[in-house]
Amino acid sequence: MAAVVAATRWWRLLLVLSAAGMGASGAPQPPNILLLLMDDMGWGDLGVYGEPSRETPNLDRMAAEGTLFPNFYSANPLCSPSRAALLTGRLPIRNGFYTTNAHARNAYTPQEIVGGIPDSEQLLPELLKEAGYVTKIVGKWHLGHRPQFHPLKHGFDEWFGSPNCHFGPYDNKARPNIPVYRDWEMVGRYYEEFPINLKTGEANLTQIYLQEALDFIKRQAQRRPFFLYWAVDATHAPVYASKPFLGTSQRGRYGDAVREIDDSIGKMLQLLQDLRVADNTFVFFTSDNGAALISAPEQGGSNGPFLCGKQTTFEGGMREPALAWWPGHIAAGQVSHQLGSIMDLFTTSLALAGLTPPSDRAIDGLNLLPALLQGQLMDRPVFYYRGDTLMAATLGQHKAHFWTWTNSWENFRQGMDFCPGQNVSGVTTHTLEDHTKLPLIFHLGRDPGERFPLSFASTEYQEVLSRIAQVVQQHQEALVPGQPQLNVCNWAVMDQAMFTCRRETASSPQSQLER
């Protein structure tokens, strides 16, 4: 692609990175890239982040041998938009993974939505192939389930997993169970060929996903560089774990799932070391959004000291655990206070491959290598979108809320609580509140729980408001929204031959938008 430099520019990056592995031909080879994306795992779920049961020894060791990011963010508080942002390096409002059905509504890709990642977007695996990478996704795709959105149409060479989450079981007469694929072939469905026992929580899926990863690493370790995107979903309700892990955690079934994931990651890192490719493999661990407190405590995680959880643009919904590991390159035991974003994984991965991001579109991700390798900190804002609405922005230690909302009174009275036990007057509201004229501003260093907004009359408030307002204005003036892909009953994304608006309405779009 014209926007991507040739892989020969790897020599330049080689000087910056100090060393790189040598391929069989003796030519310098870019590092392997392993991205570990969790599903609904919270900031407070790892021992290294303060979880008191300390049941993540492998991830804690990964942090001790690499870099921990305490200030790392998703691009959206929901699965599909966050994953689209990771693989495109662009905010969901740019890549089309949002809805205009209603103001500030969350949306994802259930079976009824037929939108997906547009062909116009350039995904990370597509670009990495230009530098000779072999690419594989294991687990949840969530960027569209129709053939034109298939992972193998967007740069992946291999896939084992599902286009959607493991909801169900469904009645096949009215709605089929969600399929599982190996490459182009459907090899079964959740709750059928791939059973999940909702009563006990037993499922063998994490072990299957682990074996897929280990087999791929073994095949590729001494060949071409590989990109492995391991996107498991055991920590998304209904949570599950295999029999050896059930009942082993102090945190219940959710903890069982976390323990099995931690064990699996430990096996992957050990394999890299056994194959002597650890020093030529960049590994990054994070989550797609905050813990789903609506499912807690038995089926949801912890967001530590932060306010609320998944679905919200408070810190609990979008601040994620994040660890980087690259022996011999990233110094052990580091903590980086760089404001990071899941979109940075796109840009950083391209830099590792000796590539530059596409120049014909806005890219929101930063290259984290200066922070990781040289300890440099870069100024950058973090934008918190919900649907089509910019809800908040962080600059430095200050966060300004332009809109606040948890969920509707109707949903709340039905038992959907995104902030259980957390009620901040005028902040955790059940009506969409407009603060655009006088934003609520918090200092996240002094007040990580977003409980005490700065006084409107204070000098600090006035100075911060001026700086954030300028950044937001520049962002909004340059913003070109993408075609929305997650709308219900919008013929721009609905296939009239297969779906009708009547059918979409009957399937409760409100629940689809708010899950």
Coordinates of C-alpha atoms in Angstrom, one line a residue:
M1 CA 0.0 0.0 0.0
A2 CA 1.2 3.4 -0.9
A3 CA 0.9 4.7 2.7
V4 CA 3.2 2.0 4.1
V5 CA 6.9 2.1 3.7
A6 CA 8.9 -0.9 2.5
A7 CA 10.0 -3.5 5.0
T8 CA 13.7 -2.7 4.1
R9 CA 13.3 0.3 6.4
W10 CA 13.6 -2.2 9.3
W11 CA 17.3 -1.4 9.3
R12 CA 16.6 2.1 10.7
L13 CA 14.4 0.8 13.4
L14 CA 17.1 -1.9 14.1
L15 CA 19.4 0.8 15.3
V16 CA 16.8 2.2 17.7
L17 CA 15.8 -1.2 19.1
S18 CA 19.4 -2.3 19.6
A19 CA 19.0 -5.8 18.2
A20 CA 16.6 -8.0 16.3
G21 CA 16.4 -11.7 15.6
M22 CA 18.1 -13.1 12.5
G23 CA 16.1 -15.2 10.0
A24 CA 17.4 -18.3 8.4
S25 CA 18.8 -16.3 5.5
G26 CA 20.8 -14.1 7.9
A27 CA 18.8 -11.0 7.1
P28 CA 17.5 -9.0 10.0
Q29 CA 14.0 -9.9 10.9
P30 CA 11.4 -7.8 12.8
P31 CA 10.2 -9.2 16.1
N32 CA 7.2 -11.4 16.6
I33 CA 4.1 -9.7 18.0
L34 CA 1.8 -11.3 20.5
L35 CA -1.2 -9.2 21.6
L36 CA -3.2 -10.7 24.5
L37 CA -6.6 -9.0 24.6
M38 CA -8.9 -9.9 27.6
D39 CA -12.6 -9.5 27.6
D40 CA -14.2 -7.4 30.4
M41 CA -11.2 -7.8 32.6
G42 CA -10.8 -4.9 35.1
W43 CA -7.9 -2.7 36.2
G44 CA -8.0 -4.3 39.6
D45 CA -8.0 -7.9 38.6
L46 CA -4.3 -8.5 38.6
G47 CA -2.2 -9.0 41.7
V48 CA 0.3 -6.5 40.5
Y49 CA -2.5 -3.9 40.4
G50 CA -3.4 -4.7 44.0
E51 CA -5.9 -7.6 43.8
P52 CA -5.6 -9.0 47.3
S53 CA -5.9 -12.8 46.5
R54 CA -2.8 -12.5 44.3
E55 CA -4.0 -15.2 41.9
T56 CA -2.2 -14.0 38.7
P57 CA 1.4 -15.1 39.3
N58 CA 2.3 -15.3 35.6
L59 CA 0.9 -11.9 34.7
D60 CA 2.5 -10.5 37.9
R61 CA 5.8 -12.0 36.8
M62 CA 5.3 -10.6 33.3
A63 CA 5.0 -7.1 34.9
A64 CA 8.1 -7.7 37.0
E65 CA 10.1 -8.6 33.9
G66 CA 8.6 -5.8 31.7
T67 CA 6.7 -2.6 32.0
L68 CA 3.4 -1.8 33.7
F69 CA 1.1 1.0 32.5
P70 CA -1.2 2.3 35.3
N71 CA -2.7 4.9 32.9
F72 CA -3.8 2.8 29.9
Y73 CA -7.2 3.2 28.2
S74 CA -9.6 1.5 26.0
A75 CA -11.1 3.5 23.1
N76 CA -14.7 2.6 24.1
P77 CA -16.4 1.0 27.1
L78 CA -17.8 -1.8 25.0
C79 CA -16.3 -4.8 23.1
S80 CA -16.9 -4.3 19.4
P81 CA -15.9 -0.6 19.1
S82 CA -12.8 -1.2 21.3
R83 CA -11.6 -4.1 19.1
A84 CA -12.2 -2.1 15.9
A85 CA -10.1 0.7 17.5
L86 CA -7.2 -1.7 18.3
L87 CA -6.9 -3.1 14.8
T88 CA -7.3 0.2 13.0
G89 CA -5.5 2.6 15.3
R90 CA -8.6 4.8 15.0
L91 CA -11.4 6.0 17.3
P92 CA -14.7 4.1 16.7
I93 CA -16.3 7.4 15.6
R94 CA -13.8 7.4 12.7
N95 CA -13.9 3.7 11.7
G96 CA -17.7 3.4 11.8
F97 CA -18.0 1.3 15.0
Y98 CA -20.7 3.4 16.6
T99 CA -24.5 4.0 16.3
T100 CA -26.5 7.1 15.6
N101 CA -29.8 5.4 16.7
A102 CA -29.9 7.5 19.8
H103 CA -27.7 10.0 21.6
A104 CA -24.7 8.5 23.4
R105 CA -25.8 4.9 23.0
N106 CA -23.4 2.0 23.2
A107 CA -23.7 -0.6 20.5
Y108 CA -21.9 -3.8 19.4
T109 CA -22.4 -6.6 16.8
P110 CA -25.1 -9.1 17.9
Q111 CA -26.5 -11.5 15.3
E112 CA -29.1 -9.0 14.2
I113 CA -26.6 -6.3 13.2
V114 CA -25.2 -6.9 9.8
G115 CA -22.7 -4.0 9.7
G116 CA -19.0 -4.7 10.2
I117 CA -15.5 -3.4 9.7
P118 CA -15.5 -1.4 6.4
D119 CA -13.2 -2.4 3.5
S120 CA -11.9 1.1 3.5
E121 CA -10.3 0.5 6.9
Q122 CA -6.7 -0.8 6.9
L123 CA -6.3 -3.3 9.7
L124 CA -3.1 -4.1 11.5
P125 CA -2.7 -7.7 10.1
E126 CA -3.2 -6.4 6.5
L127 CA -0.3 -4.0 7.0
L128 CA 2.0 -6.4 8.8
K129 CA 1.8 -8.8 6.0
E130 CA 3.6 -6.3 3.9
A131 CA 6.6 -6.8 6.2
G132 CA 6.4 -10.6 5.8
Y133 CA 4.3 -11.5 8.9
V134 CA 2.2 -14.6 9.2
T135 CA -1.0 -13.6 11.1
K136 CA -3.5 -15.5 13.3
I137 CA -6.5 -14.5 15.5
V138 CA -7.6 -16.9 18.2
G139 CA -10.9 -16.2 20.0
K140 CA -13.5 -13.4 19.5
W141 CA -13.5 -11.3 16.4
H142 CA -16.6 -9.1 17.0
L143 CA -16.1 -6.9 13.9
G144 CA -19.0 -8.3 11.9
H145 CA -20.3 -11.8 11.2
R146 CA -21.1 -11.7 7.5
P147 CA -18.7 -13.1 4.9
Q148 CA -17.3 -9.7 3.8
F149 CA -16.2 -9.0 7.4
H150 CA -14.5 -12.3 8.0
P151 CA -11.0 -12.0 9.6
L152 CA -9.4 -13.8 6.6
K153 CA -10.8 -11.0 4.4
H154 CA -9.0 -8.4 6.5
G155 CA -5.4 -9.6 6.8
F156 CA -5.5 -12.7 9.0
D157 CA -4.0 -15.9 7.5
E158 CA -5.6 -18.1 10.2
W159 CA -8.5 -17.9 12.6
F160 CA -9.9 -20.2 15.3
G161 CA -12.8 -18.6 17.2
S162 CA -16.1 -16.9 16.9
P163 CA -17.5 -13.8 15.3
N164 CA -19.5 -12.9 18.4
C165 CA -19.5 -13.5 22.1
H166 CA -20.6 -16.8 23.7
F167 CA -24.2 -15.8 24.6
G168 CA -26.8 -18.5 24.6
P169 CA -27.9 -21.1 24.4
Y170 CA -30.5 -20.2 21.9
D171 CA -33.5 -22.0 20.4
N172 CA -32.3 -22.9 16.9
K173 CA -35.8 -22.7 15.5
A174 CA -35.9 -19.0 16.2
R175 CA -32.3 -18.0 16.6
P176 CA -29.2 -20.3 16.1
N177 CA -26.4 -20.7 18.5
I178 CA -23.3 -18.7 17.7
P179 CA -20.8 -20.4 15.4
V180 CA -17.2 -21.3 15.9
Y181 CA -14.8 -21.2 12.9
R182 CA -11.5 -22.7 11.8
D183 CA -10.5 -20.3 9.0
W184 CA -13.4 -20.3 6.5
E185 CA -15.1 -23.5 7.9
M186 CA -17.7 -23.5 10.6
V187 CA -16.6 -26.3 12.9
G188 CA -19.5 -26.1 15.4
R189 CA -21.5 -23.9 17.6
Y190 CA -21.3 -22.8 21.3
Y191 CA -23.5 -25.0 23.6
E192 CA -23.4 -27.7 20.9
E193 CA -20.0 -28.9 19.7
F194 CA -18.4 -26.5 22.1
P195 CA -20.4 -26.9 25.3
I196 CA -20.6 -24.3 28.1
N197 CA -22.3 -25.5 31.3
L198 CA -24.2 -22.5 32.6
K199 CA -24.9 -24.2 35.9
T200 CA -21.4 -25.2 36.8
G201 CA -19.4 -22.8 34.5
E202 CA -17.4 -25.6 33.0
A203 CA -16.1 -25.2 29.4
N204 CA -12.9 -26.2 27.8
L205 CA -12.7 -23.3 25.5
T206 CA -9.7 -21.5 27.1
Q207 CA -7.7 -24.8 26.8
I208 CA -8.6 -25.0 23.1
Y209 CA -7.6 -21.4 22.6
L210 CA -4.3 -22.0 24.4
Q211 CA -3.5 -25.0 22.3
E212 CA -4.2 -23.0 19.1
A213 CA -1.7 -20.4 20.3
L214 CA 1.0 -22.9 21.3
D215 CA 0.7 -24.8 18.0
F216 CA 0.9 -21.6 16.0
I217 CA 4.0 -20.4 17.9
K218 CA 5.7 -23.7 17.5
R219 CA 5.1 -23.7 13.7
Q220 CA 6.2 -20.1 13.1
A221 CA 8.9 -19.5 15.7
Q222 CA 11.8 -20.4 13.4
R223 CA 10.2 -19.2 10.2
R224 CA 8.7 -15.8 9.2
P225 CA 7.9 -13.3 11.9
F226 CA 4.4 -13.9 13.3
F227 CA 1.5 -11.7 14.6
L228 CA -0.7 -13.6 17.1
Y229 CA -3.9 -11.9 18.4
W230 CA -5.1 -13.9 21.3
A231 CA -8.6 -12.6 22.1
V232 CA -10.1 -15.0 24.7
D233 CA -13.5 -14.3 26.3
A234 CA -13.7 -16.5 29.4
T235 CA -14.0 -13.4 31.7
H236 CA -17.1 -12.2 29.8
A237 CA -20.4 -13.3 31.4
P238 CA -21.3 -16.1 31.3
V239 CA -17.8 -16.7 32.6
Y240 CA -16.3 -20.2 32.3
A241 CA -13.3 -22.3 33.1
S242 CA -12.1 -25.9 32.5
K243 CA -12.7 -28.5 35.2
P244 CA -9.1 -28.3 36.8
F245 CA -9.6 -24.6 37.5
L246 CA -13.3 -24.6 38.7
G247 CA -13.6 -23.9 42.4
T248 CA -9.9 -23.0 42.8
S249 CA -10.2 -19.3 43.2
Q250 CA -11.0 -17.2 46.3
R251 CA -13.0 -15.0 43.9
G252 CA -15.6 -17.5 42.7
R253 CA -16.2 -18.5 39.2
Y254 CA -14.8 -15.2 37.7
G255 CA -11.6 -15.8 39.6
D256 CA -11.5 -19.4 38.2
A257 CA -11.6 -17.9 34.7
V258 CA -8.8 -15.4 35.5
R259 CA -6.6 -18.1 37.0
E260 CA -6.9 -20.3 33.9
I261 CA -6.1 -17.3 31.6
D262 CA -3.1 -16.5 33.8
D263 CA -1.9 -20.1 33.6
S264 CA -2.3 -20.1 29.8
I265 CA -0.3 -16.9 29.4
G266 CA 2.4 -18.4 31.6
K267 CA 2.6 -21.4 29.2
M268 CA 2.8 -19.1 26.2
L269 CA 5.6 -17.1 27.7
Q270 CA 7.5 -20.2 28.7
L271 CA 7.2 -21.7 25.2
L272 CA 8.7 -18.5 23.8
Q273 CA 11.6 -18.9 26.2
D274 CA 12.0 -22.7 25.5
L275 CA 12.1 -22.0 21.7
R276 CA 14.7 -19.2 22.4
V277 CA 12.6 -16.5 20.7
A278 CA 11.5 -14.6 23.8
D279 CA 14.0 -11.8 23.1
N280 CA 12.6 -11.5 19.6
T281 CA 8.9 -11.4 20.6
F282 CA 7.0 -8.3 21.8
V283 CA 4.1 -9.3 24.1
F284 CA 1.4 -6.9 25.2
F285 CA -1.4 -7.7 27.6
T286 CA -4.6 -5.6 28.1
S287 CA -8.4 -5.7 28.1
D288 CA -11.1 -4.4 25.7
N289 CA -13.0 -2.4 28.4
G290 CA -13.5 -2.3 32.1
A291 CA -15.0 -5.0 34.3
A292 CA -18.7 -5.6 33.9
L293 CA -19.9 -4.7 37.3
I294 CA -23.5 -5.6 36.2
S295 CA -22.3 -9.2 36.4
A296 CA -20.3 -8.9 39.7
P297 CA -19.3 -10.3 42.0
E298 CA -19.7 -13.9 40.8
Q299 CA -19.4 -13.2 37.1
G300 CA -17.6 -9.8 37.0
G301 CA -14.2 -8.4 37.9
S302 CA -12.8 -5.4 39.8
N303 CA -12.0 -1.9 38.5
G304 CA -9.9 -1.1 41.6
P305 CA -10.4 2.4 42.9
F306 CA -12.2 3.7 39.8
L307 CA -15.8 4.7 39.3
C308 CA -18.3 2.4 37.7
G309 CA -17.5 -0.1 35.0
K310 CA -18.2 -1.4 31.5
Q311 CA -20.7 0.6 29.4
T312 CA -19.7 3.9 31.1
T313 CA -17.0 6.5 30.3
F314 CA -16.0 6.8 33.9
E315 CA -12.5 5.5 34.7
G316 CA -13.8 2.1 35.6
G317 CA -15.3 1.6 32.2
M318 CA -12.2 2.5 30.2
R319 CA -9.0 2.4 32.2
E320 CA -7.4 -1.0 31.7
P321 CA -4.6 -3.2 33.0
A322 CA -1.7 -3.1 30.6
L323 CA 1.7 -4.9 30.6
A324 CA 4.5 -4.9 28.0
W325 CA 7.1 -7.7 27.9
W326 CA 10.1 -8.0 25.6
P327 CA 13.2 -9.6 27.3
G328 CA 16.5 -7.9 26.4
H329 CA 14.8 -4.8 25.1
I330 CA 12.3 -3.6 27.7
A331 CA 14.0 -3.1 31.1
A332 CA 12.5 -5.2 33.8
G333 CA 10.4 -3.8 36.6
Q334 CA 9.5 -0.5 35.0
V335 CA 6.3 1.5 35.5
S336 CA 5.4 3.9 32.7
H337 CA 3.1 6.8 33.5
Q338 CA 2.6 7.4 29.8
L339 CA -1.1 8.0 29.0
G340 CA -1.6 4.9 26.7
S341 CA -4.5 3.7 24.5
I342 CA -5.5 0.4 23.0
M343 CA -5.1 2.2 19.7
D344 CA -1.4 2.6 20.4
L345 CA -0.9 -1.1 19.8
F346 CA -1.7 -0.5 16.1
T347 CA 1.0 2.1 15.7
T348 CA 3.5 0.5 18.0
S349 CA 3.2 -2.8 16.2
L350 CA 3.8 -1.1 12.8
A351 CA 6.9 0.5 14.2
L352 CA 8.2 -2.8 15.4
A353 CA 7.7 -4.1 11.8
G354 CA 9.6 -1.2 10.3
L355 CA 6.4 0.3 8.9
T356 CA 4.7 3.7 9.1
P357 CA 1.0 4.1 9.6
P358 CA -1.2 5.0 6.6
S359 CA -0.9 8.7 5.8
D360 CA -4.2 9.1 4.1
R361 CA -6.3 9.0 7.2
A362 CA -6.3 10.2 10.8
I363 CA -4.5 7.7 13.2
D364 CA -5.2 8.1 16.9
G365 CA -2.6 5.7 18.2
L366 CA 0.9 6.7 19.3
N367 CA 4.1 4.7 19.0
L368 CA 4.9 3.6 22.5
L369 CA 8.4 2.5 21.8
P370 CA 10.0 5.7 23.0
A371 CA 8.2 5.3 26.3
L372 CA 9.0 1.6 26.6
L373 CA 12.7 1.7 25.5
Q374 CA 13.8 5.1 26.5
G375 CA 11.4 6.2 29.3
Q376 CA 10.1 9.2 27.2
L377 CA 6.7 10.6 28.1
M378 CA 4.6 12.1 25.3
D379 CA 1.8 14.6 25.8
R380 CA -1.5 13.4 24.4
P381 CA -5.2 13.6 25.2
V382 CA -7.5 10.7 25.8
F383 CA -11.0 11.0 24.3
Y384 CA -13.9 9.0 25.9
Y385 CA -16.6 8.3 23.3
R386 CA -19.9 6.6 23.9
G387 CA -21.7 6.0 20.6
D388 CA -21.5 9.2 18.6
T389 CA -20.9 11.5 21.6
L390 CA -17.6 12.8 23.1
M391 CA -18.5 12.3 26.8
A392 CA -15.1 13.3 28.3
A393 CA -11.5 14.0 27.7
T394 CA -8.3 13.6 29.8
L395 CA -5.2 15.8 29.5
G396 CA -2.4 15.1 31.9
Q397 CA -4.0 14.4 35.3
H398 CA -7.2 16.2 34.6
K399 CA -10.4 14.8 33.2
A400 CA -13.3 16.9 31.9
H401 CA -16.8 15.4 31.6
F402 CA -19.0 17.1 29.0
W403 CA -21.8 14.6 29.4
T404 CA -22.5 12.2 32.3
W405 CA -24.7 9.1 32.2
T406 CA -24.8 5.5 33.5
N407 CA -28.0 4.0 32.0
S408 CA -31.7 4.9 31.9
W409 CA -34.0 4.7 34.9
E410 CA -35.9 2.1 33.0
N411 CA -32.9 -0.2 32.7
F412 CA -31.7 0.6 36.2
R413 CA -35.1 -0.4 37.7
Q414 CA -34.9 -3.7 35.7
G415 CA -31.7 -4.5 37.6
M416 CA -29.0 -3.2 35.2
D417 CA -26.6 -1.4 37.5
F418 CA -23.3 -0.2 35.9
C419 CA -22.1 1.4 39.2
P420 CA -23.2 -0.9 42.1
G421 CA -22.5 0.6 45.4
Q422 CA -21.2 3.8 43.8
N423 CA -23.5 6.8 43.8
V424 CA -21.9 10.2 43.1
S425 CA -24.5 12.9 43.1
G426 CA -24.8 14.7 39.8
V427 CA -22.2 12.4 38.2
T428 CA -23.6 8.8 38.1
T429 CA -26.8 9.9 36.6
H430 CA -29.6 7.9 35.0
T431 CA -30.5 10.7 32.7
L432 CA -28.1 12.0 30.1
E433 CA -26.8 15.2 31.6
D434 CA -25.3 18.0 29.5
H435 CA -22.2 19.7 31.0
T436 CA -20.8 21.1 27.8
K437 CA -21.0 24.7 29.0
L438 CA -19.5 24.0 32.4
P439 CA -17.7 20.6 32.3
L440 CA -17.2 18.6 35.5
I441 CA -13.4 18.4 35.9
F442 CA -11.6 16.0 38.2
H443 CA -7.9 15.6 39.1
L444 CA -7.4 11.9 38.6
G445 CA -4.2 11.8 40.7
R446 CA -5.9 13.2 43.8
D447 CA -9.3 11.8 43.0
P448 CA -9.2 8.6 40.9
G449 CA -12.7 7.7 41.9
E450 CA -14.1 10.9 40.2
R451 CA -16.0 11.9 43.4
F452 CA -15.0 15.5 44.0
P453 CA -15.2 17.8 40.9
L454 CA -13.0 21.0 41.0
S455 CA -14.8 24.1 42.0
F456 CA -15.9 26.1 39.0
A457 CA -14.5 29.3 40.7
S458 CA -11.0 27.9 41.3
T459 CA -8.0 29.0 39.4
E460 CA -7.1 25.4 38.7
Y461 CA -10.5 24.8 37.1
Q462 CA -10.2 27.9 34.8
E463 CA -6.7 27.0 33.7
V464 CA -7.5 23.3 33.0
L465 CA -10.7 24.2 31.2
S466 CA -8.9 26.5 28.8
R467 CA -6.3 23.8 27.9
I468 CA -8.8 21.0 27.5
A469 CA -11.3 23.1 25.6
Q470 CA -8.6 24.0 23.0
V471 CA -7.6 20.4 22.5
V472 CA -11.3 19.3 22.2
Q473 CA -12.0 22.1 19.7
Q474 CA -9.1 21.0 17.5
H475 CA -10.2 17.4 17.7
Q476 CA -13.8 18.1 16.8
E477 CA -13.0 20.6 14.0
A478 CA -10.8 17.9 12.2
L479 CA -13.1 15.0 12.9
V480 CA -14.6 13.1 9.9
P481 CA -17.0 10.5 11.3
G482 CA -17.1 7.2 9.5
Q483 CA -20.3 5.6 8.2
P484 CA -22.0 4.1 11.3
Q485 CA -22.0 0.3 11.2
L486 CA -23.9 -0.5 14.3
N487 CA -27.3 1.0 13.7
V488 CA -30.5 -0.9 14.0
C489 CA -33.0 -0.4 11.2
N490 CA -30.6 1.7 9.1
W491 CA -30.7 0.5 5.5
A492 CA -27.1 1.8 5.0
V493 CA -26.0 -1.3 6.9
M494 CA -29.0 -3.6 6.8
D495 CA -29.4 -6.2 4.1
Q496 CA -33.1 -6.0 3.0
A497 CA -33.0 -9.4 1.4
M498 CA -32.2 -11.1 4.8
F499 CA -33.6 -8.8 7.5
T500 CA -36.5 -6.5 7.9
C501 CA -36.9 -3.5 10.1
R502 CA -39.9 -5.2 11.8
R503 CA -37.7 -8.2 12.8
E504 CA -35.0 -5.9 14.2
T505 CA -37.5 -4.0 16.3
A506 CA -39.0 -7.2 17.6
S507 CA -35.6 -8.3 18.7
S508 CA -35.3 -5.4 21.2
P509 CA -32.8 -2.9 19.8
Q510 CA -32.7 -1.3 23.2
S511 CA -31.2 -4.4 24.8
Q512 CA -28.8 -4.7 21.9
L513 CA -27.6 -1.1 22.3
E514 CA -27.3 -1.3 26.0
R515 CA -25.7 -4.7 26.7

